[in-house]
Coordinates of C-alpha atoms in Angstrom, one line a residue:
M19 CA -46.9 -76.7 12.3
A20 CA -49.5 -79.0 13.8
E21 CA -52.9 -77.3 14.0
L22 CA -55.4 -77.7 16.9
M23 CA -58.2 -76.9 14.5
T24 CA -57.6 -80.4 12.9
I25 CA -58.9 -81.9 16.2
A26 CA -61.5 -79.2 16.9
D27 CA -64.2 -81.6 18.1
T28 CA -61.8 -83.0 20.7
V29 CA -60.7 -79.6 21.8
E30 CA -64.3 -78.6 22.4
Q31 CA -64.9 -81.9 24.4
V32 CA -61.8 -81.2 26.5
A33 CA -63.0 -77.7 27.2
E34 CA -66.4 -78.9 28.3
A35 CA -64.9 -81.6 30.4
I36 CA -62.6 -79.3 32.3
S37 CA -65.5 -76.8 32.9
V38 CA -67.7 -79.5 34.2
A39 CA -65.1 -80.9 36.6
L40 CA -63.9 -77.5 38.0
K41 CA -67.0 -75.4 37.6
I42 CA -64.8 -72.8 35.9
D43 CA -65.1 -71.3 32.4
V44 CA -62.5 -72.6 29.9
E45 CA -61.0 -71.1 26.8
I46 CA -58.7 -72.8 24.4
V47 CA -56.9 -71.0 21.5
D48 CA -54.6 -72.2 18.8
A49 CA -51.2 -70.8 17.6
H50 CA -53.0 -68.0 15.8
N51 CA -55.0 -66.9 18.9
V52 CA -58.3 -68.3 17.4
R53 CA -60.7 -69.8 19.9
V54 CA -61.0 -73.6 19.1
G55 CA -62.9 -74.5 22.2
A56 CA -64.8 -72.5 25.0
T57 CA -67.5 -72.8 27.6
G58 CA -69.9 -70.4 29.3
K59 CA -70.3 -66.8 28.2
I60 CA -67.3 -67.1 25.8
K61 CA -68.6 -70.2 23.9
A62 CA -70.3 -68.1 21.4
L63 CA -66.9 -66.7 20.3
I64 CA -65.6 -70.1 19.1
G65 CA -63.9 -69.6 15.7
Q66 CA -63.2 -66.0 16.4
K67 CA -59.7 -64.5 17.0
Q68 CA -59.0 -62.9 20.4
E69 CA -59.0 -59.2 19.8
N70 CA -56.2 -58.6 22.3
G71 CA -54.9 -61.7 23.7
H72 CA -51.6 -60.3 25.1
V73 CA -51.2 -63.0 27.8
S74 CA -52.0 -65.9 25.4
R75 CA -49.5 -64.6 22.8
F76 CA -46.9 -64.4 25.7
V77 CA -47.5 -68.1 26.7
L78 CA -47.4 -69.1 23.0
R79 CA -44.1 -67.3 22.5
T80 CA -42.5 -68.6 25.7
G81 CA -44.1 -72.0 26.2
E82 CA -44.3 -71.2 29.9
P83 CA -47.5 -71.3 32.0
S84 CA -48.8 -68.1 33.7
V85 CA -51.3 -67.1 36.4
I86 CA -53.0 -63.7 36.1
E87 CA -54.4 -62.5 39.5
Q88 CA -55.2 -58.9 38.5
P89 CA -56.3 -58.8 34.8
G90 CA -55.7 -55.3 33.4
F91 CA -53.0 -54.5 36.0
H92 CA -50.6 -57.3 35.2
R93 CA -47.5 -56.3 33.3
L94 CA -48.5 -58.6 30.4
C95 CA -51.6 -56.5 30.1
Y96 CA -49.8 -53.3 29.3
G97 CA -50.7 -52.1 25.9
C98 CA -54.0 -53.9 25.8
K99 CA -56.9 -51.7 24.7
L100 CA -59.1 -53.2 27.4
Q101 CA -56.3 -52.9 30.0
H102 CA -58.6 -51.4 32.7
Q103 CA -61.9 -52.5 31.4
C104 CA -61.2 -56.3 31.3
D105 CA -64.1 -58.6 32.1
Y106 CA -61.8 -61.2 33.4
T107 CA -61.2 -61.4 37.2
S108 CA -58.4 -64.0 37.0
G109 CA -56.8 -66.6 34.7
V110 CA -54.6 -69.6 34.7
L111 CA -52.9 -70.3 31.3
C112 CA -51.1 -73.5 30.3
P113 CA -49.4 -74.1 26.9
V114 CA -50.3 -77.0 24.7
L115 CA -46.9 -78.4 23.6
Y116 CA -46.3 -80.5 20.5
R117 CA -42.8 -81.7 19.8
G118 CA -41.4 -78.9 22.0
E119 CA -43.4 -76.1 20.2
A120 CA -46.4 -74.3 21.8
I121 CA -49.4 -74.7 19.4
G122 CA -52.1 -73.5 21.7
V123 CA -53.2 -72.3 25.2
I124 CA -55.7 -73.7 27.7
S125 CA -57.0 -70.9 29.9
L126 CA -59.2 -71.2 33.1
V127 CA -60.9 -67.8 33.4
T128 CA -63.2 -66.3 36.0
F129 CA -65.6 -63.4 35.9
D130 CA -66.4 -63.0 39.6
Q131 CA -64.5 -62.7 42.8
E132 CA -65.6 -66.1 44.3
K133 CA -64.3 -68.0 41.4
K134 CA -61.1 -65.9 41.5
R135 CA -60.5 -66.9 45.1
Q136 CA -61.0 -70.6 44.2
I137 CA -58.4 -70.3 41.4
I138 CA -55.8 -68.4 43.5
E139 CA -56.1 -70.8 46.4
N140 CA -55.8 -73.9 44.2
R141 CA -53.6 -72.7 41.5
T142 CA -51.1 -75.5 41.8
Q143 CA -53.5 -78.3 41.6
L144 CA -55.4 -76.5 38.8
M145 CA -52.1 -76.0 36.8
D146 CA -51.3 -79.7 37.2
F147 CA -54.8 -80.7 36.0
I148 CA -54.8 -78.5 32.9
S149 CA -51.3 -79.6 32.1
K150 CA -52.6 -83.2 31.9
M151 CA -55.3 -81.9 29.6
A152 CA -52.9 -80.2 27.5
E153 CA -50.8 -83.5 27.2
L154 CA -54.1 -85.2 26.3
L155 CA -54.6 -82.7 23.4
S156 CA -51.0 -83.2 22.3
D157 CA -51.3 -86.9 22.3
K158 CA -54.6 -86.7 20.3
L159 CA -52.9 -84.5 17.8
A160 CA -50.0 -86.9 17.4
K161 CA -52.4 -89.8 16.8
Q162 CA -54.4 -87.5 14.4
H163 CA -51.1 -86.7 12.6
L164 CA -50.2 -90.4 12.4
H165 CA -53.7 -91.2 11.1
D166 CA -53.5 -88.5 8.5
M167 CA -50.0 -89.7 7.4
L168 CA -51.2 -93.3 7.1
Q169 CA -54.2 -92.0 5.0
L170 CA -51.8 -90.0 2.9
R171 CA -49.4 -92.9 2.4
T172 CA -52.4 -95.3 1.7
R173 CA -53.6 -92.8 -1.0
E174 CA -50.2 -92.5 -2.5
L175 CA -49.8 -96.2 -2.6
D176 CA -53.3 -96.6 -4.2
T177 CA -52.4 -93.8 -6.7
V178 CA -49.1 -95.6 -7.6
L179 CA -50.8 -99.0 -7.9
D180 CA -53.6 -97.5 -10.1
S181 CA -51.1 -95.7 -12.3
V182 CA -48.8 -98.6 -13.2
Y183 CA -49.6 -100.4 -16.5
E184 CA -49.9 -103.7 -14.7
G185 CA -52.7 -105.5 -12.9
V186 CA -52.5 -106.0 -9.2
L187 CA -54.7 -108.3 -7.1
V188 CA -54.4 -108.9 -3.3
A189 CA -56.1 -111.6 -1.2
D190 CA -55.8 -112.2 2.6
A191 CA -54.8 -115.4 4.3
E192 CA -58.3 -116.9 3.8
G193 CA -58.1 -116.2 0.0
K194 CA -60.6 -113.3 0.0
I195 CA -59.9 -110.4 -2.3
T196 CA -58.8 -107.3 -0.3
F197 CA -57.5 -104.9 -3.1
L198 CA -57.5 -104.7 -6.9
N199 CA -56.0 -101.8 -8.8
A200 CA -57.6 -99.8 -11.7
F201 CA -55.9 -101.9 -14.4
A202 CA -57.3 -105.0 -13.0
Q203 CA -60.7 -103.6 -12.6
A204 CA -60.7 -102.4 -16.2
H205 CA -59.2 -105.5 -17.9
L206 CA -60.9 -108.2 -15.8
S207 CA -64.2 -106.3 -15.8
L208 CA -64.5 -106.4 -11.9
E209 CA -66.1 -103.9 -9.7
P210 CA -64.5 -103.5 -6.2
H211 CA -67.8 -103.2 -4.3
K212 CA -68.8 -106.6 -5.7
V213 CA -65.6 -108.5 -5.3
I214 CA -63.9 -107.2 -2.2
G215 CA -64.2 -109.7 0.5
Q216 CA -65.2 -112.5 -1.9
P217 CA -63.1 -115.7 -2.4
V218 CA -60.8 -115.2 -5.3
S219 CA -61.3 -118.8 -6.4
S220 CA -65.0 -118.0 -7.0
I221 CA -64.4 -114.7 -8.7
L222 CA -61.5 -115.8 -10.9
P223 CA -61.5 -119.6 -11.2
G224 CA -58.0 -121.0 -11.9
S225 CA -56.3 -117.8 -10.6
I226 CA -52.7 -118.3 -9.5
L227 CA -53.5 -115.9 -6.6
A228 CA -55.7 -118.6 -5.1
Q229 CA -52.8 -121.1 -5.7
A230 CA -50.4 -118.8 -3.9
V231 CA -52.8 -118.5 -0.9
R232 CA -53.2 -122.3 -0.8
T233 CA -49.5 -123.1 -1.1
R234 CA -48.2 -120.0 0.6
T235 CA -45.4 -120.0 -1.9
L236 CA -44.2 -118.1 -5.0
V237 CA -46.0 -118.9 -8.2
P238 CA -43.5 -118.1 -11.0
D239 CA -44.5 -116.5 -14.4
Q240 CA -47.0 -118.3 -16.4
K241 CA -49.5 -117.6 -19.2
I242 CA -53.2 -118.0 -18.2
V243 CA -56.4 -117.2 -20.1
Y244 CA -59.5 -115.8 -18.4
R245 CA -62.9 -116.2 -20.1
E246 CA -65.8 -113.9 -19.8
G247 CA -68.6 -115.0 -22.0
K248 CA -67.3 -115.1 -25.6
N249 CA -64.4 -112.8 -24.7
K250 CA -61.0 -114.2 -23.7
I251 CA -58.0 -112.4 -22.2
G252 CA -54.5 -113.7 -22.1
L253 CA -52.2 -112.7 -19.3
Y254 CA -48.7 -113.3 -18.0
S255 CA -49.0 -113.6 -14.2
R256 CA -47.0 -114.3 -11.2
A257 CA -48.0 -114.3 -7.4
F258 CA -46.0 -113.8 -4.2
P259 CA -46.8 -114.7 -0.6
I260 CA -47.1 -111.8 2.0
E261 CA -45.6 -112.5 5.4
M262 CA -45.1 -110.4 8.5
N263 CA -42.9 -111.4 11.4
G264 CA -42.8 -114.9 9.9
E265 CA -46.7 -115.2 9.8
F266 CA -48.5 -115.6 6.4
K267 CA -50.9 -112.8 5.8
G268 CA -52.0 -113.4 2.2
A269 CA -50.7 -113.1 -1.4
V270 CA -50.5 -110.6 -4.2
E271 CA -50.8 -111.3 -8.0
T272 CA -49.4 -109.1 -10.7
F273 CA -50.1 -109.6 -14.4
Q274 CA -49.6 -108.0 -17.8
L275 CA -51.7 -108.5 -21.0
T276 CA -49.9 -110.8 -23.4
E277 CA -50.8 -108.5 -26.3
D278 CA -49.0 -105.6 -24.5
L279 CA -45.9 -107.7 -24.0
H280 CA -45.9 -108.5 -27.7
K281 CA -45.9 -104.8 -28.4
I282 CA -43.1 -104.2 -26.0
A283 CA -41.0 -106.9 -27.6
S284 CA -41.7 -105.3 -30.9
R285 CA -40.4 -102.0 -29.7
L286 CA -37.3 -103.6 -28.2
D287 CA -36.7 -105.4 -31.6
N288 CA -36.7 -101.9 -33.3
E289 CA -34.5 -100.1 -30.8
G290 CA -31.6 -98.1 -32.5
E291 CA -33.9 -97.2 -35.5
T292 CA -32.4 -95.7 -38.7
G293 CA -32.8 -91.9 -39.0
L294 CA -32.5 -89.4 -41.7
D295 CA -28.7 -89.0 -41.1
D296 CA -28.2 -92.7 -41.6
I297 CA -29.2 -92.6 -45.2
L298 CA -25.8 -92.3 -46.9
G299 CA -25.1 -90.4 -50.1
A300 CA -24.0 -86.9 -51.2
G301 CA -25.5 -86.8 -54.7
T302 CA -28.5 -84.8 -55.8
K303 CA -30.8 -87.7 -56.1
I304 CA -30.3 -88.9 -52.6
A305 CA -30.5 -85.4 -51.3
E306 CA -34.0 -85.1 -53.0
L307 CA -35.0 -88.4 -51.3
K308 CA -33.9 -87.1 -48.0
R309 CA -35.9 -83.9 -48.4
L310 CA -39.0 -86.0 -49.2
V311 CA -38.4 -88.2 -46.2
G312 CA -38.2 -85.2 -43.9
K313 CA -41.4 -83.8 -45.2
L314 CA -43.2 -87.1 -44.9
S315 CA -42.1 -87.8 -41.4
E316 CA -44.7 -85.5 -39.8
S317 CA -47.5 -86.4 -42.3
P318 CA -50.1 -89.1 -41.4
S319 CA -50.6 -89.9 -45.1
N320 CA -50.0 -93.4 -46.6
V321 CA -46.8 -93.7 -48.5
L322 CA -45.9 -96.0 -51.4
I323 CA -42.2 -96.6 -51.9
T324 CA -41.2 -98.2 -55.2
G325 CA -37.7 -99.2 -56.4
E326 CA -35.6 -102.2 -57.3
S327 CA -34.7 -104.8 -54.8
G328 CA -31.8 -103.7 -52.5
T329 CA -32.2 -100.0 -53.1
G330 CA -33.1 -99.4 -49.4
K331 CA -36.9 -99.1 -49.4
E332 CA -37.2 -100.3 -45.8
L333 CA -34.4 -97.9 -44.8
M334 CA -36.5 -95.1 -46.3
A335 CA -39.6 -96.3 -44.3
R336 CA -37.8 -96.5 -41.1
A337 CA -36.4 -93.1 -41.5
I338 CA -39.8 -91.6 -42.2
H339 CA -41.2 -93.4 -39.0
Q340 CA -38.2 -92.3 -36.9
G341 CA -38.4 -88.7 -37.9
G342 CA -42.1 -88.2 -36.9
S343 CA -44.3 -88.1 -33.8
R344 CA -44.7 -91.9 -33.8
K345 CA -41.0 -92.5 -33.4
D346 CA -41.5 -93.9 -29.8
Q347 CA -44.2 -96.2 -30.9
P348 CA -43.7 -99.6 -32.7
F349 CA -42.4 -99.9 -36.2
I350 CA -43.5 -103.3 -37.6
A351 CA -42.3 -104.5 -40.9
V352 CA -44.1 -107.4 -42.8
N353 CA -42.7 -108.9 -46.0
C354 CA -45.8 -109.9 -47.8
G355 CA -43.7 -112.0 -50.3
A356 CA -41.8 -113.9 -47.7
I357 CA -44.6 -115.3 -45.7
P358 CA -46.5 -118.3 -47.1
E359 CA -49.9 -117.2 -48.5
P360 CA -51.9 -119.4 -46.0
L361 CA -50.2 -117.7 -43.0
L362 CA -50.2 -114.1 -44.3
E363 CA -53.7 -113.4 -43.2
S364 CA -53.2 -114.5 -39.6
E365 CA -49.8 -112.8 -39.4
L366 CA -51.4 -109.5 -40.4
F367 CA -54.8 -109.7 -38.6
G368 CA -54.1 -112.2 -35.8
Y369 CA -56.3 -115.0 -34.7
E370 CA -58.4 -116.2 -31.6
S371 CA -57.7 -119.5 -29.7
G372 CA -59.0 -122.4 -31.7
A373 CA -59.4 -120.5 -34.9
F374 CA -57.7 -123.2 -36.8
T375 CA -55.6 -126.4 -36.2
G376 CA -52.4 -125.5 -34.5
A377 CA -53.7 -122.0 -33.2
R378 CA -51.9 -120.9 -30.2
Q379 CA -53.9 -121.1 -26.9
G380 CA -55.1 -117.7 -26.0
G381 CA -54.8 -116.5 -29.7
K382 CA -52.2 -114.1 -31.1
P383 CA -52.4 -110.4 -32.0
G384 CA -51.6 -109.5 -35.6
K385 CA -49.2 -107.0 -36.9
F386 CA -51.8 -104.3 -37.2
E387 CA -52.5 -104.6 -33.5
L388 CA -48.8 -104.7 -32.6
A389 CA -48.3 -101.5 -34.7
D390 CA -51.1 -99.6 -33.0
K391 CA -50.1 -96.0 -32.5
G392 CA -47.0 -96.7 -34.7
T393 CA -46.1 -97.5 -38.3
L394 CA -46.7 -100.7 -40.3
L395 CA -44.5 -101.3 -43.4
L396 CA -46.2 -103.6 -45.9
D397 CA -43.1 -104.7 -47.8
E398 CA -43.5 -106.3 -51.3
I399 CA -47.1 -105.3 -51.2
G400 CA -47.3 -106.4 -54.8
D401 CA -47.0 -110.0 -53.7
M402 CA -50.1 -109.9 -51.7
P403 CA -53.0 -112.2 -52.9
I404 CA -56.1 -110.6 -54.3
Y405 CA -58.5 -112.0 -51.6
L406 CA -56.2 -110.4 -48.8
Q407 CA -56.2 -107.1 -50.7
A408 CA -59.9 -106.7 -50.1
K409 CA -59.6 -107.3 -46.4
L410 CA -56.6 -105.0 -46.2
L411 CA -58.6 -102.3 -48.0
R412 CA -61.4 -102.6 -45.5
V413 CA -59.1 -102.3 -42.6
L414 CA -57.6 -99.1 -44.0
Q415 CA -61.0 -97.7 -44.6
E416 CA -62.5 -98.6 -41.2
R417 CA -59.4 -98.5 -39.0
K418 CA -60.5 -101.6 -37.3
V419 CA -59.3 -105.3 -37.6
E420 CA -61.0 -108.5 -36.8
R421 CA -59.0 -111.5 -35.8
I422 CA -59.5 -114.9 -37.6
G423 CA -62.1 -116.8 -35.7
G424 CA -63.1 -113.6 -33.8
S425 CA -66.3 -111.5 -33.8
K426 CA -64.9 -108.4 -32.1
S427 CA -63.7 -105.4 -34.1
I428 CA -60.4 -104.0 -32.7
P429 CA -59.7 -100.2 -33.3
V430 CA -56.2 -99.6 -34.6
D431 CA -54.3 -96.3 -35.2
V432 CA -51.6 -97.3 -37.7
R433 CA -49.6 -95.2 -40.2
I434 CA -49.2 -97.3 -43.4
I435 CA -46.2 -97.4 -45.6
A436 CA -46.2 -99.9 -48.5
A437 CA -43.1 -100.8 -50.6
T438 CA -42.7 -102.9 -53.7
H439 CA -40.2 -103.6 -56.5
R440 CA -43.0 -104.4 -58.9
N441 CA -44.9 -102.0 -61.2
L442 CA -48.3 -101.7 -59.4
E443 CA -49.9 -99.7 -62.2
E444 CA -49.3 -102.5 -64.7
M445 CA -50.5 -104.9 -62.2
V446 CA -53.7 -102.8 -61.8
Q447 CA -54.2 -102.9 -65.6
N448 CA -53.7 -106.7 -65.6
R449 CA -56.1 -107.0 -62.8
E450 CA -53.5 -108.5 -60.6
F451 CA -53.8 -105.7 -58.0
R452 CA -56.9 -103.9 -56.9
E453 CA -57.2 -100.4 -58.3
D454 CA -59.0 -99.0 -55.1
L455 CA -56.2 -100.4 -52.9
F456 CA -53.5 -98.9 -55.2
Y457 CA -55.0 -95.4 -54.8
R458 CA -55.5 -95.9 -51.1
L459 CA -51.8 -96.8 -50.7
N460 CA -50.3 -94.4 -53.3
V461 CA -51.3 -91.2 -51.5
V462 CA -47.6 -90.0 -51.6
P463 CA -45.3 -91.9 -54.0
M464 CA -41.6 -92.2 -53.4
V465 CA -39.2 -93.7 -55.9
V466 CA -35.8 -94.9 -54.6
T467 CA -33.1 -94.5 -57.3
P468 CA -31.0 -97.6 -58.1
L469 CA -27.3 -97.5 -57.4
R470 CA -26.3 -97.5 -61.1
E471 CA -28.0 -94.0 -61.3
R472 CA -26.3 -92.5 -58.3
K473 CA -22.7 -93.8 -58.7
E474 CA -21.3 -90.6 -57.2
D475 CA -22.4 -92.1 -53.8
I476 CA -20.4 -95.4 -54.4
P477 CA -17.1 -94.2 -52.7
L478 CA -18.9 -93.1 -49.7
L479 CA -20.8 -96.3 -49.5
V480 CA -17.7 -98.4 -49.9
H481 CA -15.9 -96.6 -47.1
Y482 CA -19.1 -97.1 -44.8
F483 CA -19.4 -100.7 -45.6
I484 CA -15.7 -101.5 -45.0
E485 CA -15.9 -99.9 -41.6
K486 CA -19.1 -101.8 -40.8
A487 CA -17.5 -105.0 -41.9
N488 CA -14.4 -104.3 -39.9
R489 CA -16.5 -104.0 -36.7
K490 CA -18.5 -107.1 -37.5
L491 CA -15.5 -109.3 -38.4
Q492 CA -13.0 -107.6 -36.1
K493 CA -10.8 -106.8 -39.0
H494 CA -8.7 -103.6 -39.8
F495 CA -8.9 -102.9 -43.6
L496 CA -7.9 -99.4 -44.4
G497 CA -10.0 -99.0 -47.6
C498 CA -9.6 -100.2 -51.2
D499 CA -7.1 -99.5 -54.0
P500 CA -7.9 -97.2 -56.9
E501 CA -8.3 -100.0 -59.5
L502 CA -11.0 -101.7 -57.3
L503 CA -12.8 -98.5 -56.9
E504 CA -12.8 -98.0 -60.7
T505 CA -14.2 -101.4 -61.0
F506 CA -17.0 -100.7 -58.5
L507 CA -17.9 -97.6 -60.5
S508 CA -18.1 -99.4 -63.8
Y509 CA -20.3 -102.3 -62.5
S510 CA -24.1 -101.9 -62.9
W511 CA -24.9 -103.4 -59.5
P512 CA -28.2 -105.2 -60.3
G513 CA -28.6 -106.0 -56.6
N514 CA -28.1 -102.4 -55.7
I515 CA -26.9 -101.3 -52.3
R516 CA -27.5 -104.7 -50.7
E517 CA -25.2 -106.3 -53.3
L518 CA -22.6 -103.7 -52.6
E519 CA -22.6 -104.4 -48.9
N520 CA -22.6 -108.1 -49.3
T521 CA -19.7 -107.8 -51.8
I522 CA -17.6 -105.7 -49.4
E523 CA -18.3 -108.2 -46.5
Y524 CA -17.4 -111.1 -48.7
M525 CA -14.0 -109.4 -49.7
C526 CA -13.3 -108.5 -46.1
N527 CA -13.5 -112.2 -45.3
I528 CA -11.0 -113.4 -47.9
E529 CA -8.7 -110.4 -48.5
S530 CA -5.1 -110.8 -47.2
M531 CA -3.8 -107.4 -48.1
P532 CA -4.1 -104.3 -45.7
G533 CA -6.7 -102.8 -48.1
L534 CA -9.2 -104.4 -50.5
T535 CA -7.9 -105.2 -54.0
L536 CA -9.1 -106.7 -57.2
A537 CA -7.8 -110.1 -56.1
S538 CA -10.6 -110.5 -53.7
L539 CA -13.4 -109.3 -56.0
P540 CA -16.2 -112.1 -56.5
E541 CA -15.8 -113.9 -59.8
R542 CA -19.3 -112.9 -60.9
I543 CA -18.5 -109.3 -61.0
L544 CA -15.3 -109.9 -63.0
K545 CA -17.2 -112.0 -65.4
A546 CA -19.8 -109.3 -65.8
L547 CA -17.1 -106.8 -66.6
N548 CA -15.4 -109.3 -69.0
T549 CA -11.9 -108.6 -67.5
P550 CA -10.2 -109.1 -64.1
T551 CA -8.6 -105.7 -64.2
V552 CA -9.5 -102.5 -66.0
A553 CA -12.7 -102.5 -68.3
R554 CA -12.9 -100.4 -71.3
M555 CA -16.1 -99.7 -73.3
G556 CA -15.9 -97.5 -76.4
G557 CA -12.6 -96.0 -75.3
Y558 CA -14.0 -94.8 -72.0
S559 CA -11.9 -96.2 -69.1
L560 CA -12.8 -96.7 -65.5
K561 CA -10.1 -94.2 -64.6
D562 CA -11.9 -91.6 -66.7
A563 CA -15.1 -92.4 -64.7
V564 CA -13.3 -92.0 -61.4
R565 CA -11.9 -88.5 -62.5
E566 CA -15.3 -87.4 -63.6
T567 CA -16.9 -88.5 -60.3
E568 CA -14.1 -86.8 -58.3
Q569 CA -14.3 -83.6 -60.3
A570 CA -18.2 -83.5 -60.0
A571 CA -18.0 -84.0 -56.2
L572 CA -15.4 -81.3 -55.7
T573 CA -17.3 -78.9 -57.9
R574 CA -20.6 -79.4 -56.0
V575 CA -19.0 -79.0 -52.6
L576 CA -17.0 -75.8 -53.6
S577 CA -20.3 -74.3 -55.0
Q578 CA -21.8 -74.6 -51.5
Y579 CA -18.8 -73.8 -49.2
S580 CA -15.9 -71.3 -49.2
L581 CA -12.5 -72.9 -49.3
S582 CA -11.1 -70.2 -47.1
R583 CA -13.8 -70.1 -44.4
D584 CA -15.1 -73.7 -44.5
I585 CA -12.0 -75.8 -45.1
D586 CA -12.6 -78.2 -42.1
Q587 CA -16.2 -78.8 -43.2
I588 CA -15.1 -79.4 -46.8
L589 CA -12.5 -82.0 -45.6
N590 CA -15.0 -83.7 -43.5
I591 CA -17.6 -83.9 -46.2
L592 CA -15.1 -85.3 -48.8
D593 CA -13.4 -87.5 -46.1
I594 CA -9.9 -86.6 -47.4
S595 CA -6.7 -84.9 -46.1
R596 CA -5.9 -81.2 -46.7
A597 CA -2.9 -82.2 -48.9
T598 CA -5.1 -84.5 -51.0
L599 CA -7.7 -81.7 -51.5
Y600 CA -5.2 -79.2 -52.7
R601 CA -3.7 -81.8 -55.0
K602 CA -7.1 -82.6 -56.5
L603 CA -7.9 -78.9 -56.9
K604 CA -4.6 -78.4 -58.8
E605 CA -5.2 -81.5 -60.9
Y606 CA -8.7 -80.5 -62.0
R607 CA -7.7 -76.8 -62.2
L608 CA -10.5 -75.8 -59.8
S609 CA -10.7 -72.4 -58.1
Q610 CA -8.9 -72.2 -54.7
D611 CA -10.5 -68.9 -53.6

């Protein structure tokens, strides 16, 4: 409900004006019977509620005007405590209507017989007059309501513009700044009271906002660099003209920091991150690794992952990141052995514009900046040059980076995971790796087991990689034959899981049978086994190896689950049919509950 109290000053002025014009006392109450305006002997009661106010409440309830010739004896006065002791001698009451609802009452009141006679004789004209005054108050209230709504909408818009993570600058048709949001103020170091009303061309030379005002056209996305002393800030900006009824009114520029866009791109590159459930394997060694990954996910400590090439060290690092509180922040991986030594420093720490020949205009943030609030994987850390190890150690200690060619330290909050296939302890002894950096990285060591030591996981991995290759190549291979699986189990897999995956994809490309067979096995694996079919070593056949693996898997699952209660779960874990399960149980003479 609209409140007369919101225009209390206007109500008091109207009461005074009516009183001066008619030489009669005036009382104006709101919908709660509280006096908002009054004159004469009742002026002192402004702000107080009418103790009785029977007639005012009637007018508020009905929305109808009323004339009281005999206060205290009128039917509306029945029940009033002052019914026969009322000071009033007469009254004319008119409702103040707002959108069809009575929100107040204007009353002309008298306290002597002469004034009463004037009211009674001129009641019609007086009622018309105060009706016009009531309309005036209603109109004023409507304007006040509109003004309040505009202020609210303006405040809401300002709040929205200040909350977006993007800069907003507005200029009028003459190119003078009329608005800048909090983001623009903070990142362009501008104070509103100093720049509002100033030409944008003098405040921000080269601004595309000035260009949009000058050309009165859209200025598409472009990268620009603003300089403030020694500091430079790179922006991706765009500007739009503002038109109203076909008339040019000004322009608006929006911008984002180039370094923020790099971070966003990094996050998008890492969408669909690997989680703990994506680490495949049912053996005890992989189960231990999974438990360690789960514990490390919520820890801020640095982790050093070691293991042979192709064992899945980066997979473990991504799972650690994805399981923790930083999962919604960037995961940045840098292969220290794959980047040429002269470029590795700039890749890690970034550089300023002009830092070296070929340096990008506006500079470039390094991986530490891009990984801020997230995780940085330093893969193949053992291949990092000694001179860079010292700079890396300083960053880890101070939690700040300094770009090449820059003089400003940039704070970074990064969780470090390092990985290598090399023996860092031997490298420390040989002075090929800094001892202090080794201990800084090796807070929590993790060793990823090679595939040859977890062969019980090979059947599961083979099934997974066949399905993956089917999706990639749009094939429909049903699996592999037993002889091929025996061969996989006998092979040492020096390239580990990566070699197994690539081998499966190779075979899916050339195999002509519904399932993979020995016929499509790469020649290098056949040569390593010294036979194109079944290899025997000391009388121990591949078939024996398969039987031992199957029996071990069945025994392990049956030790954890009940065949009578958990049959569906067992079938799902082993990925076999019910008939196959019972056949294997009988074959290996295992208990069937």
